PDB file of C-alpha atoms in Angstrom:
ATOM      1  CA  MET A  12       5.967  -1.678 -19.090  1.00 45.00           C
ATOM      2  CA  ASN A  13       8.979  -3.836 -19.852  1.00 43.00           C
ATOM      3  CA  THR A  14       8.646  -7.362 -18.513  1.00 39.00           C
ATOM      4  CA  PRO A  15      11.446  -9.908 -18.061  1.00 40.00           C
ATOM      5  CA  ARG A  16      12.753 -11.434 -21.260  1.00 39.00           C
ATOM      6  CA  ALA A  17      14.689 -14.640 -21.709  1.00 37.00           C
ATOM      7  CA  GLN A  18      18.405 -14.246 -22.269  1.00 40.00           C
ATOM      8  CA  THR A  19      19.610 -15.349 -25.684  1.00 40.00           C
ATOM      9  CA  GLY A  20      22.993 -16.564 -24.483  1.00 47.00           C
ATOM     10  CA  PRO A  21      25.803 -16.003 -22.012  1.00 57.00           C
ATOM     11  CA  ARG A  22      27.160 -12.477 -21.782  1.00 85.00           C
ATOM     12  CA  PRO A  23      30.844 -12.655 -20.786  1.00 91.00           C
ATOM     13  CA  GLN A  24      31.134  -9.213 -19.166  1.00 92.00           C
ATOM     14  CA  HIS A  25      27.945  -9.653 -17.210  1.00 90.00           C
ATOM     15  CA  LEU A  26      28.873 -13.158 -16.065  1.00 91.00           C
ATOM     16  CA  LEU A  27      32.348 -12.090 -14.995  1.00 94.00           C
ATOM     17  CA  ALA A  28      31.001  -9.100 -13.054  1.00 91.00           C
ATOM     18  CA  THR A  29      28.422 -11.366 -11.408  1.00 89.00           C
ATOM     19  CA  VAL A  30      31.038 -13.893 -10.308  1.00 92.00           C
ATOM     20  CA  LEU A  31      33.331 -11.212  -8.929  1.00 93.00           C
ATOM     21  CA  GLY A  32      30.458  -9.505  -7.116  1.00 90.00           C
ATOM     22  CA  GLU A  33      28.978 -12.636  -5.562  1.00 92.00           C
ATOM     23  CA  TYR A  34      32.111 -14.525  -4.585  1.00 95.00           C
ATOM     24  CA  LEU A  35      34.810 -11.994  -3.646  1.00 93.00           C
ATOM     25  CA  ASP A  36      34.770  -9.488  -0.801  1.00 91.00           C
ATOM     26  CA  SER A  37      38.291  -8.060  -0.807  1.00 92.00           C
ATOM     27  CA  SER A  38      40.236  -5.866  -3.189  1.00 92.00           C
ATOM     28  CA  ASP A  39      43.386  -7.540  -1.844  1.00 94.00           C
ATOM     29  CA  ALA A  40      42.545 -10.698  -3.772  1.00 95.00           C
ATOM     30  CA  LEU A  41      44.900 -10.670  -6.772  1.00 95.00           C
ATOM     31  CA  LEU A  42      43.680 -13.013  -9.501  1.00 95.00           C
ATOM     32  CA  PRO A  43      45.560 -14.160 -12.612  1.00 96.00           C
ATOM     33  CA  ALA A  44      43.617 -13.901 -15.846  1.00 96.00           C
ATOM     34  CA  ALA A  45      43.833 -17.678 -16.332  1.00 96.00           C
ATOM     35  CA  ALA A  46      41.734 -18.254 -13.213  1.00 97.00           C
ATOM     36  CA  LEU A  47      38.955 -16.034 -14.537  1.00 96.00           C
ATOM     37  CA  VAL A  48      39.168 -17.609 -17.987  1.00 96.00           C
ATOM     38  CA  ALA A  49      38.704 -21.020 -16.375  1.00 97.00           C
ATOM     39  CA  VAL A  50      35.593 -19.827 -14.535  1.00 96.00           C
ATOM     40  CA  LEU A  51      33.950 -18.382 -17.635  1.00 96.00           C
ATOM     41  CA  GLY A  52      34.777 -21.588 -19.476  1.00 96.00           C
ATOM     42  CA  GLU A  53      32.331 -23.294 -17.110  1.00 95.00           C
ATOM     43  CA  PHE A  54      29.608 -21.160 -18.716  1.00 94.00           C
ATOM     44  CA  GLY A  55      30.642 -22.018 -22.259  1.00 94.00           C
ATOM     45  CA  ILE A  56      32.655 -18.831 -22.832  1.00 95.00           C
ATOM     46  CA  SER A  57      35.728 -19.262 -25.027  1.00 95.00           C
ATOM     47  CA  PRO A  58      39.143 -18.160 -23.691  1.00 96.00           C
ATOM     48  CA  GLY A  59      39.306 -15.355 -26.237  1.00 96.00           C
ATOM     49  CA  SER A  60      35.897 -14.003 -25.273  1.00 95.00           C
ATOM     50  CA  ALA A  61      36.726 -14.347 -21.575  1.00 96.00           C
ATOM     51  CA  ARG A  62      39.931 -12.327 -21.929  1.00 95.00           C
ATOM     52  CA  ALA A  63      38.107  -9.710 -23.981  1.00 96.00           C
ATOM     53  CA  ALA A  64      35.462  -9.433 -21.255  1.00 95.00           C
ATOM     54  CA  LEU A  65      38.146  -8.980 -18.618  1.00 95.00           C
ATOM     55  CA  ALA A  66      39.818  -6.261 -20.695  1.00 95.00           C
ATOM     56  CA  ARG A  67      36.509  -4.444 -21.047  1.00 95.00           C
ATOM     57  CA  LEU A  68      35.892  -4.549 -17.302  1.00 94.00           C
ATOM     58  CA  VAL A  69      39.348  -3.035 -16.803  1.00 95.00           C
ATOM     59  CA  ARG A  70      38.559  -0.248 -19.281  1.00 94.00           C
ATOM     60  CA  ARG A  71      35.251   0.403 -17.520  1.00 93.00           C
ATOM     61  CA  GLY A  72      37.058   0.753 -14.198  1.00 92.00           C
ATOM     62  CA  LEU A  73      35.311  -2.191 -12.535  1.00 92.00           C
ATOM     63  CA  VAL A  74      38.516  -4.224 -12.334  1.00 95.00           C
ATOM     64  CA  ALA A  75      42.068  -2.937 -11.875  1.00 95.00           C
ATOM     65  CA  SER A  76      45.283  -4.595 -13.034  1.00 93.00           C
ATOM     66  CA  ARG A  77      48.660  -4.833 -11.368  1.00 91.00           C
ATOM     67  CA  GLY A  78      51.970  -5.743 -12.977  1.00 86.00           C
ATOM     68  CA  SER A  79      52.558  -6.484 -16.643  1.00 81.00           C
ATOM     69  CA  GLY A  80      52.910  -9.364 -19.057  1.00 77.00           C
ATOM     70  CA  ARG A  81      52.532 -12.856 -17.628  1.00 78.00           C
ATOM     71  CA  SER A  82      52.797 -11.520 -14.080  1.00 83.00           C
ATOM     72  CA  THR A  83      49.706  -9.323 -14.436  1.00 93.00           C
ATOM     73  CA  THR A  84      47.066  -9.850 -11.774  1.00 95.00           C
ATOM     74  CA  TYR A  85      43.597  -8.361 -11.423  1.00 95.00           C
ATOM     75  CA  HIS A  86      41.570  -7.157  -8.473  1.00 95.00           C
ATOM     76  CA  VAL A  87      38.202  -5.548  -7.837  1.00 94.00           C
ATOM     77  CA  ARG A  88      38.458  -1.975  -6.578  1.00 92.00           C
ATOM     78  CA  PRO A  89      37.153  -1.301  -3.024  1.00 92.00           C
ATOM     79  CA  ASP A  90      34.464   1.101  -4.237  1.00 92.00           C
ATOM     80  CA  VAL A  91      33.258  -1.471  -6.757  1.00 92.00           C
ATOM     81  CA  ILE A  92      33.059  -4.129  -4.034  1.00 92.00           C
ATOM     82  CA  ALA A  93      30.950  -1.767  -1.925  1.00 91.00           C
ATOM     83  CA  HIS A  94      28.725  -1.112  -4.934  1.00 90.00           C
ATOM     84  CA  HIS A  95      28.384  -4.837  -5.617  1.00 89.00           C
ATOM     85  CA  ARG A  96      27.340  -5.374  -2.007  1.00 89.00           C
ATOM     86  CA  ALA A  97      24.701  -2.644  -2.198  1.00 90.00           C
ATOM     87  CA  VAL A  98      23.320  -3.991  -5.477  1.00 90.00           C
ATOM     88  CA  MET A  99      23.267  -7.537  -4.117  1.00 91.00           C
ATOM     89  CA  HIS A 100      21.418  -6.292  -1.050  1.00 92.00           C
ATOM     90  CA  ALA A 101      18.805  -4.698  -3.304  1.00 91.00           C
ATOM     91  CA  PHE A 102      18.330  -7.903  -5.304  1.00 92.00           C
ATOM     92  CA  LEU A 103      18.191 -10.221  -2.290  1.00 93.00           C
ATOM     93  CA  SER A 104      15.769  -8.010  -0.370  1.00 93.00           C
ATOM     94  CA  PHE A 105      13.493  -7.240  -3.308  1.00 93.00           C
ATOM     95  CA  GLY A 106       9.906  -8.253  -2.628  1.00 92.00           C
ATOM     96  CA  ALA A 107      10.553  -9.041   1.037  1.00 91.00           C
ATOM     97  CA  VAL A 108       8.224  -6.414   2.472  1.00 87.00           C
ATOM     98  CA  PRO A 109       5.317  -4.462   0.958  1.00 84.00           C
ATOM     99  CA  ARG A 110       6.105  -1.014  -0.335  1.00 83.00           C
ATOM    100  CA  THR A 111       5.369   1.811   2.088  1.00 84.00           C
ATOM    101  CA  TRP A 112       3.243   4.251   0.132  1.00 86.00           C
ATOM    102  CA  ASP A 113       1.516   7.548   0.867  1.00 88.00           C
ATOM    103  CA  GLY A 114      -0.912   7.305  -2.060  1.00 87.00           C
ATOM    104  CA  GLN A 115       0.940   9.780  -4.237  1.00 91.00           C
ATOM    105  CA  TRP A 116       2.538   9.001  -7.577  1.00 93.00           C
ATOM    106  CA  LEU A 117       5.676  10.474  -9.053  1.00 94.00           C
ATOM    107  CA  VAL A 118       4.665  11.953 -12.431  1.00 95.00           C
ATOM    108  CA  VAL A 119       6.834  13.110 -15.320  1.00 96.00           C
ATOM    109  CA  SER A 120       5.165  15.110 -18.086  1.00 95.00           C
ATOM    110  CA  TYR A 121       6.987  16.608 -21.056  1.00 95.00           C
ATOM    111  CA  SER A 122       6.420  18.320 -24.379  1.00 93.00           C
ATOM    112  CA  LEU A 123       8.859  18.241 -27.300  1.00 92.00           C
ATOM    113  CA  PRO A 124       8.860  19.880 -30.736  1.00 89.00           C
ATOM    114  CA  GLU A 125       7.979  17.737 -33.766  1.00 82.00           C
ATOM    115  CA  SER A 126      11.669  17.543 -34.649  1.00 79.00           C
ATOM    116  CA  GLY A 127      12.542  16.002 -31.294  1.00 75.00           C
ATOM    117  CA  GLN A 128      11.823  12.363 -32.129  1.00 85.00           C
ATOM    118  CA  SER A 129      15.286  11.138 -31.115  1.00 90.00           C
ATOM    119  CA  HIS A 130      15.048  12.998 -27.802  1.00 90.00           C
ATOM    120  CA  ARG A 131      11.561  11.599 -27.243  1.00 91.00           C
ATOM    121  CA  HIS A 132      12.923   8.086 -27.696  1.00 92.00           C
ATOM    122  CA  ALA A 133      15.801   8.810 -25.286  1.00 93.00           C
ATOM    123  CA  VAL A 134      13.441  10.128 -22.612  1.00 94.00           C
ATOM    124  CA  ARG A 135      11.130   7.120 -22.927  1.00 93.00           C
ATOM    125  CA  LYS A 136      14.039   4.723 -22.698  1.00 92.00           C
ATOM    126  CA  ALA A 137      15.484   6.469 -19.632  1.00 93.00           C
ATOM    127  CA  LEU A 138      12.150   6.630 -17.823  1.00 93.00           C
ATOM    128  CA  GLY A 139      11.520   2.939 -18.486  1.00 89.00           C
ATOM    129  CA  GLU A 140      14.941   2.069 -17.098  1.00 85.00           C
ATOM    130  CA  HIS A 141      14.106   4.005 -13.931  1.00 87.00           C
ATOM    131  CA  GLY A 142      10.888   2.097 -13.287  1.00 85.00           C
ATOM    132  CA  PHE A 143       8.380   4.466 -14.866  1.00 91.00           C
ATOM    133  CA  ALA A 144       5.418   3.383 -16.975  1.00 91.00           C
ATOM    134  CA  ARG A 145       3.719   5.431 -19.685  1.00 92.00           C
ATOM    135  CA  LEU A 146       0.237   6.447 -18.588  1.00 91.00           C
ATOM    136  CA  TYR A 147      -0.440   8.657 -21.633  1.00 89.00           C
ATOM    137  CA  ASP A 148       1.723   9.668 -24.612  1.00 87.00           C
ATOM    138  CA  SER A 149       3.968  12.052 -22.675  1.00 91.00           C
ATOM    139  CA  VAL A 150       2.936  11.314 -19.106  1.00 93.00           C
ATOM    140  CA  TRP A 151       4.910   8.732 -17.149  1.00 95.00           C
ATOM    141  CA  ILE A 152       4.314   7.544 -13.593  1.00 94.00           C
ATOM    142  CA  SER A 153       6.017   5.629 -10.788  1.00 92.00           C
ATOM    143  CA  PRO A 154       5.119   4.862  -7.173  1.00 90.00           C
ATOM    144  CA  ALA A 155       8.706   5.729  -6.198  1.00 86.00           C
ATOM    145  CA  PRO A 156       8.916   8.392  -3.478  1.00 85.00           C
ATOM    146  CA  ASP A 157      12.048  10.331  -4.457  1.00 87.00           C
ATOM    147  CA  PRO A 158      11.908  12.684  -7.472  1.00 92.00           C
ATOM    148  CA  ALA A 159      15.571  13.723  -7.329  1.00 92.00           C
ATOM    149  CA  THR A 160      17.004  11.033  -9.611  1.00 91.00           C
ATOM    150  CA  VAL A 161      14.417  11.272 -12.368  1.00 94.00           C
ATOM    151  CA  ARG A 162      14.507  15.071 -12.226  1.00 94.00           C
ATOM    152  CA  ASP A 163      18.243  14.962 -12.932  1.00 94.00           C
ATOM    153  CA  VAL A 164      17.771  12.413 -15.709  1.00 94.00           C
ATOM    154  CA  VAL A 165      15.127  14.441 -17.552  1.00 94.00           C
ATOM    155  CA  ARG A 166      17.047  17.677 -17.110  1.00 94.00           C
ATOM    156  CA  GLU A 167      20.201  16.122 -18.543  1.00 94.00           C
ATOM    157  CA  LEU A 168      18.308  14.829 -21.588  1.00 94.00           C
ATOM    158  CA  LEU A 169      16.195  17.895 -22.363  1.00 93.00           C
ATOM    159  CA  ALA A 170      17.902  20.989 -20.971  1.00 92.00           C
ATOM    160  CA  ASP A 171      19.593  21.773 -24.285  1.00 90.00           C
ATOM    161  CA  VAL A 172      16.643  20.854 -26.521  1.00 90.00           C
ATOM    162  CA  ALA A 173      15.057  23.985 -27.995  1.00 90.00           C
ATOM    163  CA  GLY A 174      11.337  24.173 -27.237  1.00 91.00           C
ATOM    164  CA  ALA A 175      11.355  21.307 -24.736  1.00 92.00           C
ATOM    165  CA  ARG A 176       9.234  21.637 -21.598  1.00 94.00           C
ATOM    166  CA  TRP A 177       8.852  19.199 -18.729  1.00 94.00           C
ATOM    167  CA  SER A 178       7.594  18.849 -15.178  1.00 95.00           C
ATOM    168  CA  VAL A 179       8.296  16.370 -12.365  1.00 95.00           C
ATOM    169  CA  MET A 180       5.530  16.374  -9.787  1.00 94.00           C
ATOM    170  CA  ARG A 181       3.744  14.403  -7.097  1.00 93.00           C
ATOM    171  CA  ALA A 182       0.070  13.590  -7.740  1.00 91.00           C
ATOM    172  CA  ARG A 183      -2.810  11.666  -6.222  1.00 90.00           C
ATOM    173  CA  PHE A 184      -5.325  10.029  -8.588  1.00 85.00           C
ATOM    174  CA  ASP A 185      -9.009   9.491  -7.898  1.00 80.00           C
ATOM    175  CA  ASP A 186      -9.995   5.811  -7.661  1.00 70.00           C
ATOM    176  CA  ASP A 187     -11.115   4.423 -11.011  1.00 63.00           C
ATOM    177  CA  PRO A 188     -12.773   0.984 -11.010  1.00 57.00           C
ATOM    178  CA  ALA A 189     -12.456   0.816 -14.809  1.00 57.00           C
ATOM    179  CA  ALA A 190      -8.629   0.670 -14.405  1.00 58.00           C
ATOM    180  CA  GLN A 191      -8.139   3.791 -16.500  1.00 64.00           C
ATOM    181  CA  GLY A 192      -6.135   5.203 -13.615  1.00 72.00           C
ATOM    182  CA  PRO A 193      -2.429   4.733 -12.943  1.00 82.00           C
ATOM    183  CA  GLN A 194      -2.429   0.955 -12.442  1.00 78.00           C
ATOM    184  CA  GLY A 195      -3.739   0.651 -16.008  1.00 81.00           C
ATOM    185  CA  ALA A 196      -0.312   1.781 -17.219  1.00 87.00           C
ATOM    186  CA  TYR A 197       1.230  -1.498 -16.092  1.00 88.00           C
ATOM    187  CA  ASP A 198       0.924  -4.847 -17.820  1.00 90.00           C
ATOM    188  CA  LEU A 199       0.482  -6.760 -14.585  1.00 91.00           C
ATOM    189  CA  GLU A 200      -0.895  -9.802 -16.381  1.00 92.00           C
ATOM    190  CA  ALA A 201       2.355 -10.257 -18.313  1.00 94.00           C
ATOM    191  CA  LEU A 202       4.440  -9.662 -15.191  1.00 95.00           C
ATOM    192  CA  GLY A 203       2.402 -12.162 -13.211  1.00 96.00           C
ATOM    193  CA  ASP A 204       2.831 -14.716 -15.993  1.00 97.00           C
ATOM    194  CA  ALA A 205       6.585 -14.114 -15.904  1.00 97.00           C
ATOM    195  CA  TYR A 206       6.705 -14.788 -12.171  1.00 98.00           C
ATOM    196  CA  ARG A 207       4.710 -17.997 -12.590  1.00 98.00           C
ATOM    197  CA  ALA A 208       6.995 -19.072 -15.443  1.00 98.00           C
ATOM    198  CA  PHE A 209      10.011 -18.465 -13.193  1.00 98.00           C
ATOM    199  CA  VAL A 210       8.568 -20.772 -10.536  1.00 98.00           C
ATOM    200  CA  ALA A 211       7.732 -23.474 -13.078  1.00 98.00           C
ATOM    201  CA  GLU A 212      11.081 -23.247 -14.849  1.00 97.00           C
ATOM    202  CA  HIS A 213      13.062 -23.650 -11.629  1.00 98.00           C
ATOM    203  CA  ALA A 214      10.818 -26.264 -10.003  1.00 98.00           C
ATOM    204  CA  PRO A 215      13.022 -29.199 -11.190  1.00 98.00           C
ATOM    205  CA  LEU A 216      16.147 -27.472  -9.857  1.00 98.00           C
ATOM    206  CA  ARG A 217      14.410 -26.787  -6.551  1.00 98.00           C
ATOM    207  CA  ALA A 218      13.447 -30.454  -6.299  1.00 98.00           C
ATOM    208  CA  ASP A 219      17.034 -31.513  -7.025  1.00 98.00           C
ATOM    209  CA  VAL A 220      18.321 -29.083  -4.384  1.00 97.00           C
ATOM    210  CA  ARG A 221      16.000 -30.601  -1.786  1.00 97.00           C
ATOM    211  CA  ALA A 222      17.054 -34.106  -2.769  1.00 97.00           C
ATOM    212  CA  GLY A 223      20.773 -33.268  -2.687  1.00 96.00           C
ATOM    213  CA  ARG A 224      21.219 -34.107  -6.372  1.00 97.00           C
ATOM    214  CA  VAL A 225      23.072 -30.927  -7.436  1.00 97.00           C
ATOM    215  CA  THR A 226      26.800 -31.204  -8.066  1.00 97.00           C
ATOM    216  CA  PRO A 227      29.184 -28.282  -7.458  1.00 97.00           C
ATOM    217  CA  ALA A 228      29.678 -27.859 -11.216  1.00 96.00           C
ATOM    218  CA  ARG A 229      25.954 -27.612 -11.827  1.00 97.00           C
ATOM    219  CA  ALA A 230      25.500 -25.392  -8.780  1.00 97.00           C
ATOM    220  CA  LEU A 231      27.833 -22.660 -10.048  1.00 97.00           C
ATOM    221  CA  VAL A 232      26.019 -22.249 -13.360  1.00 96.00           C
ATOM    222  CA  ALA A 233      22.530 -22.755 -11.909  1.00 96.00           C
ATOM    223  CA  ARG A 234      23.079 -20.216  -9.145  1.00 96.00           C
ATOM    224  CA  ALA A 235      24.223 -17.563 -11.610  1.00 94.00           C
ATOM    225  CA  THR A 236      21.248 -18.350 -13.853  1.00 94.00           C
ATOM    226  CA  VAL A 237      18.654 -18.082 -11.100  1.00 96.00           C
ATOM    227  CA  MET A 238      20.188 -14.842  -9.815  1.00 94.00           C
ATOM    228  CA  ASP A 239      20.216 -13.366 -13.311  1.00 92.00           C
ATOM    229  CA  ALA A 240      16.538 -14.221 -13.769  1.00 94.00           C
ATOM    230  CA  TRP A 241      15.559 -12.829 -10.368  1.00 96.00           C
ATOM    231  CA  ARG A 242      17.504  -9.595 -10.771  1.00 92.00           C
ATOM    232  CA  THR A 243      15.526  -8.938 -13.951  1.00 91.00           C
ATOM    233  CA  PHE A 244      12.376  -8.829 -11.831  1.00 93.00           C
ATOM    234  CA  ALA A 245      14.058  -6.493  -9.375  1.00 89.00           C
ATOM    235  CA  ASP A 246      14.905  -4.201 -12.282  1.00 85.00           C
ATOM    236  CA  THR A 247      11.508  -4.303 -14.019  1.00 86.00           C
ATOM    237  CA  ASP A 248       8.797  -4.918 -11.416  1.00 91.00           C
ATOM    238  CA  PRO A 249       7.371  -1.485 -10.461  1.00 88.00           C
ATOM    239  CA  ASP A 250       6.710  -2.804  -6.934  1.00 90.00           C
ATOM    240  CA  LEU A 251       3.200  -1.405  -6.824  1.00 89.00           C
ATOM    241  CA  PRO A 252       1.370  -1.105  -3.494  1.00 87.00           C
ATOM    242  CA  GLU A 253      -0.426  -4.307  -2.529  1.00 87.00           C
ATOM    243  CA  HIS A 254      -3.939  -2.971  -2.990  1.00 84.00           C
ATOM    244  CA  LEU A 255      -3.207  -2.254  -6.675  1.00 85.00           C
ATOM    245  CA  LEU A 256      -2.069  -5.815  -7.422  1.00 89.00           C
ATOM    246  CA  PRO A 257      -4.304  -8.618  -8.746  1.00 89.00           C
ATOM    247  CA  PRO A 258      -5.452 -11.344  -6.308  1.00 90.00           C
ATOM    248  CA  SER A 259      -2.984 -14.186  -5.676  1.00 93.00           C
ATOM    249  CA  TRP A 260      -0.030 -12.137  -6.890  1.00 95.00           C
ATOM    250  CA  PRO A 261       2.761 -14.719  -7.542  1.00 97.00           C
ATOM    251  CA  ARG A 262       5.836 -12.698  -6.567  1.00 97.00           C
ATOM    252  CA  ALA A 263       6.046 -14.232  -3.092  1.00 95.00           C
ATOM    253  CA  ASP A 264       6.143 -17.754  -4.577  1.00 97.00           C
ATOM    254  CA  ALA A 265       8.855 -16.688  -7.010  1.00 98.00           C
ATOM    255  CA  ARG A 266      10.891 -15.065  -4.240  1.00 97.00           C
ATOM    256  CA  GLU A 267      10.602 -18.195  -2.091  1.00 97.00           C
ATOM    257  CA  THR A 268      11.868 -20.324  -4.996  1.00 98.00           C
ATOM    258  CA  PHE A 269      14.740 -17.956  -5.673  1.00 97.00           C
ATOM    259  CA  LEU A 270      15.889 -17.717  -2.048  1.00 96.00           C
ATOM    260  CA  GLU A 271      15.761 -21.455  -1.404  1.00 97.00           C
ATOM    261  CA  VAL A 272      17.793 -22.276  -4.508  1.00 97.00           C
ATOM    262  CA  HIS A 273      20.237 -19.370  -4.252  1.00 97.00           C
ATOM    263  CA  THR A 274      20.976 -20.044  -0.574  1.00 96.00           C
ATOM    264  CA  ALA A 275      21.335 -23.810  -0.867  1.00 97.00           C
ATOM    265  CA  LEU A 276      23.653 -23.637  -3.875  1.00 97.00           C
ATOM    266  CA  GLY A 277      26.022 -21.088  -2.339  1.00 96.00           C
ATOM    267  CA  PRO A 278      28.497 -23.495  -0.670  1.00 96.00           C
ATOM    268  CA  LEU A 279      28.514 -25.813  -3.693  1.00 97.00           C
ATOM    269  CA  ALA A 280      29.149 -22.956  -6.113  1.00 97.00           C
ATOM    270  CA  GLN A 281      31.951 -21.693  -3.900  1.00 97.00           C
ATOM    271  CA  GLU A 282      33.484 -25.160  -3.882  1.00 97.00           C
ATOM    272  CA  ARG A 283      33.396 -25.329  -7.685  1.00 97.00           C
ATOM    273  CA  LEU A 284      34.928 -21.878  -8.064  1.00 97.00           C
ATOM    274  CA  VAL A 285      37.864 -22.839  -5.870  1.00 97.00           C
ATOM    275  CA  GLU A 286      38.283 -26.055  -7.841  1.00 97.00           C
ATOM    276  CA  LEU A 287      38.392 -24.131 -11.136  1.00 97.00           C
ATOM    277  CA  MET A 288      40.673 -21.357  -9.939  1.00 98.00           C
ATOM    278  CA  ALA A 289      43.146 -23.233  -7.746  1.00 97.00           C
ATOM    279  CA  PRO A 290      45.339 -24.632 -10.569  1.00 97.00           C
ATOM    280  CA  PHE A 291      46.078 -21.042 -11.639  1.00 97.00           C
ATOM    281  CA  TRP A 292      45.589 -19.309  -8.295  1.00 97.00           C
ATOM    282  CA  PRO A 293      46.678 -21.472  -5.338  1.00 96.00           C
ATOM    283  CA  GLU A 294      45.314 -18.940  -2.820  1.00 95.00           C
ATOM    284  CA  ALA A 295      41.760 -19.249  -4.182  1.00 96.00           C
ATOM    285  CA  ALA A 296      40.391 -21.105  -1.145  1.00 95.00           C
ATOM    286  CA  SER A 297      41.493 -18.230   1.113  1.00 94.00           C
ATOM    287  CA  TRP A 298      39.642 -15.591  -0.879  1.00 96.00           C
ATOM    288  CA  VAL A 299      36.606 -17.098  -2.576  1.00 96.00           C
ATOM    289  CA  THR A 300      33.396 -16.820  -0.559  1.00 95.00           C
ATOM    290  CA  HIS A 301      29.663 -16.473  -1.181  1.00 95.00           C
ATOM    291  CA  PHE A 302      26.733 -14.407   0.036  1.00 93.00           C
ATOM    292  CA  VAL A 303      23.104 -15.219   0.803  1.00 93.00           C
ATOM    293  CA  ALA A 304      20.006 -13.301   1.856  1.00 92.00           C
ATOM    294  CA  PRO A 305      19.784 -12.436   5.567  1.00 90.00           C
ATOM    295  CA  ASP A 306      16.844 -13.363   7.762  1.00 88.00           C
ATOM    296  CA  ASP A 307      16.189  -9.639   8.188  1.00 90.00           C
ATOM    297  CA  PRO A 308      15.589  -8.168   4.706  1.00 82.00           C
ATOM    298  CA  LEU A 309      16.829  -4.783   5.903  1.00 82.00           C
ATOM    299  CA  ALA A 310      20.196  -6.243   6.894  1.00 89.00           C
ATOM    300  CA  PRO A 311      23.139  -6.659   4.491  1.00 89.00           C
ATOM    301  CA  PRO A 312      23.792 -10.030   2.824  1.00 91.00           C
ATOM    302  CA  ARG A 313      25.159 -12.788   5.043  1.00 90.00           C
ATOM    303  CA  GLY A 314      28.470 -14.450   4.218  1.00 87.00           C
ATOM    304  CA  GLY A 315      31.940 -13.405   3.254  1.00 80.00           C
ATOM    305  CA  ARG A 316      35.244 -14.390   4.797  1.00 73.00           C
ATOM    306  CA  ALA A 317      35.263 -14.323   8.585  1.00 52.00           C
ATOM    307  CA  ASP A 318      38.209 -11.901   8.696  1.00 43.00           C
ATOM    308  CA  ALA A 319      36.911  -9.538   6.003  1.00 48.00           C
ATOM    309  CA  PRO A 320      35.416  -6.212   7.133  1.00 44.00           C
ATOM    310  CA  LEU A 321      32.193  -5.187   5.429  1.00 43.00           C
ATOM    311  CA  PRO A 322      32.700  -2.436   2.844  1.00 40.00           C
ATOM    312  CA  GLN A 323      31.177   0.876   3.865  1.00 40.00           C
ATOM    313  CA  ARG A 324      28.090   1.692   1.796  1.00 34.00           C
TER     314      ARG A 324
END
């Protein structure tokens, strides 16, 4: 199982997408490139790299441009805003309630010819990205309930491969006290260590938040950093049923740390964003906002401008 890994440095595209997703809620907000360059500069991104990141987001269809030359402005498309909101909801609600589970596992089993090494690698990579763990050489499992997505993924990868065979099925395993059953496919020790490291790493920031020692400039960078670390857990933690987890599982402590810091830093980060953008975008204060986790984990994120309708998901 893949466990969270430390980032080696700022990633301009990712940072820009994160800022746009967490602090804007309207496709009517038209931003000049200079405002976005100024924001990424706060993270140590050079102007050239910031503009290249913006251009790549435009090519990927995440950001749209309007006008030309020096009058060009940029905005996030409505469908992308709705997607950002859904993704943010998933990250903020992750770990809030135990998984509802019927005791059955989703199992993918496949067989490939000896010449299919590249396809084998592609299948393993795709299954890992969709939350599966390798139980045996060509048997992968997940506690996820819906087989539709993984069925489409495997079919797309293997349908044209001569001699390939595969099955997607639901299965129930007999209890195995020696941990040779499905939970043995997961490196829960490493994941637990990663959660504990997250709590320890952010303990000084949490203390500074409680003491009111965080400036708006620090808040913007720290909030993005803590969200980036937490979303890695949301992407990699298989969210196993509680009875399969080791005693004193540390995810709840990590979630509590994340929510306290992320929520408290929201207004300060918003303040810093407006400060950075306003010299290039005088309307910034009217458009920049922030979102936090709701009290009800099933509800959408709280926040946004008072006059902004929620995008339809």
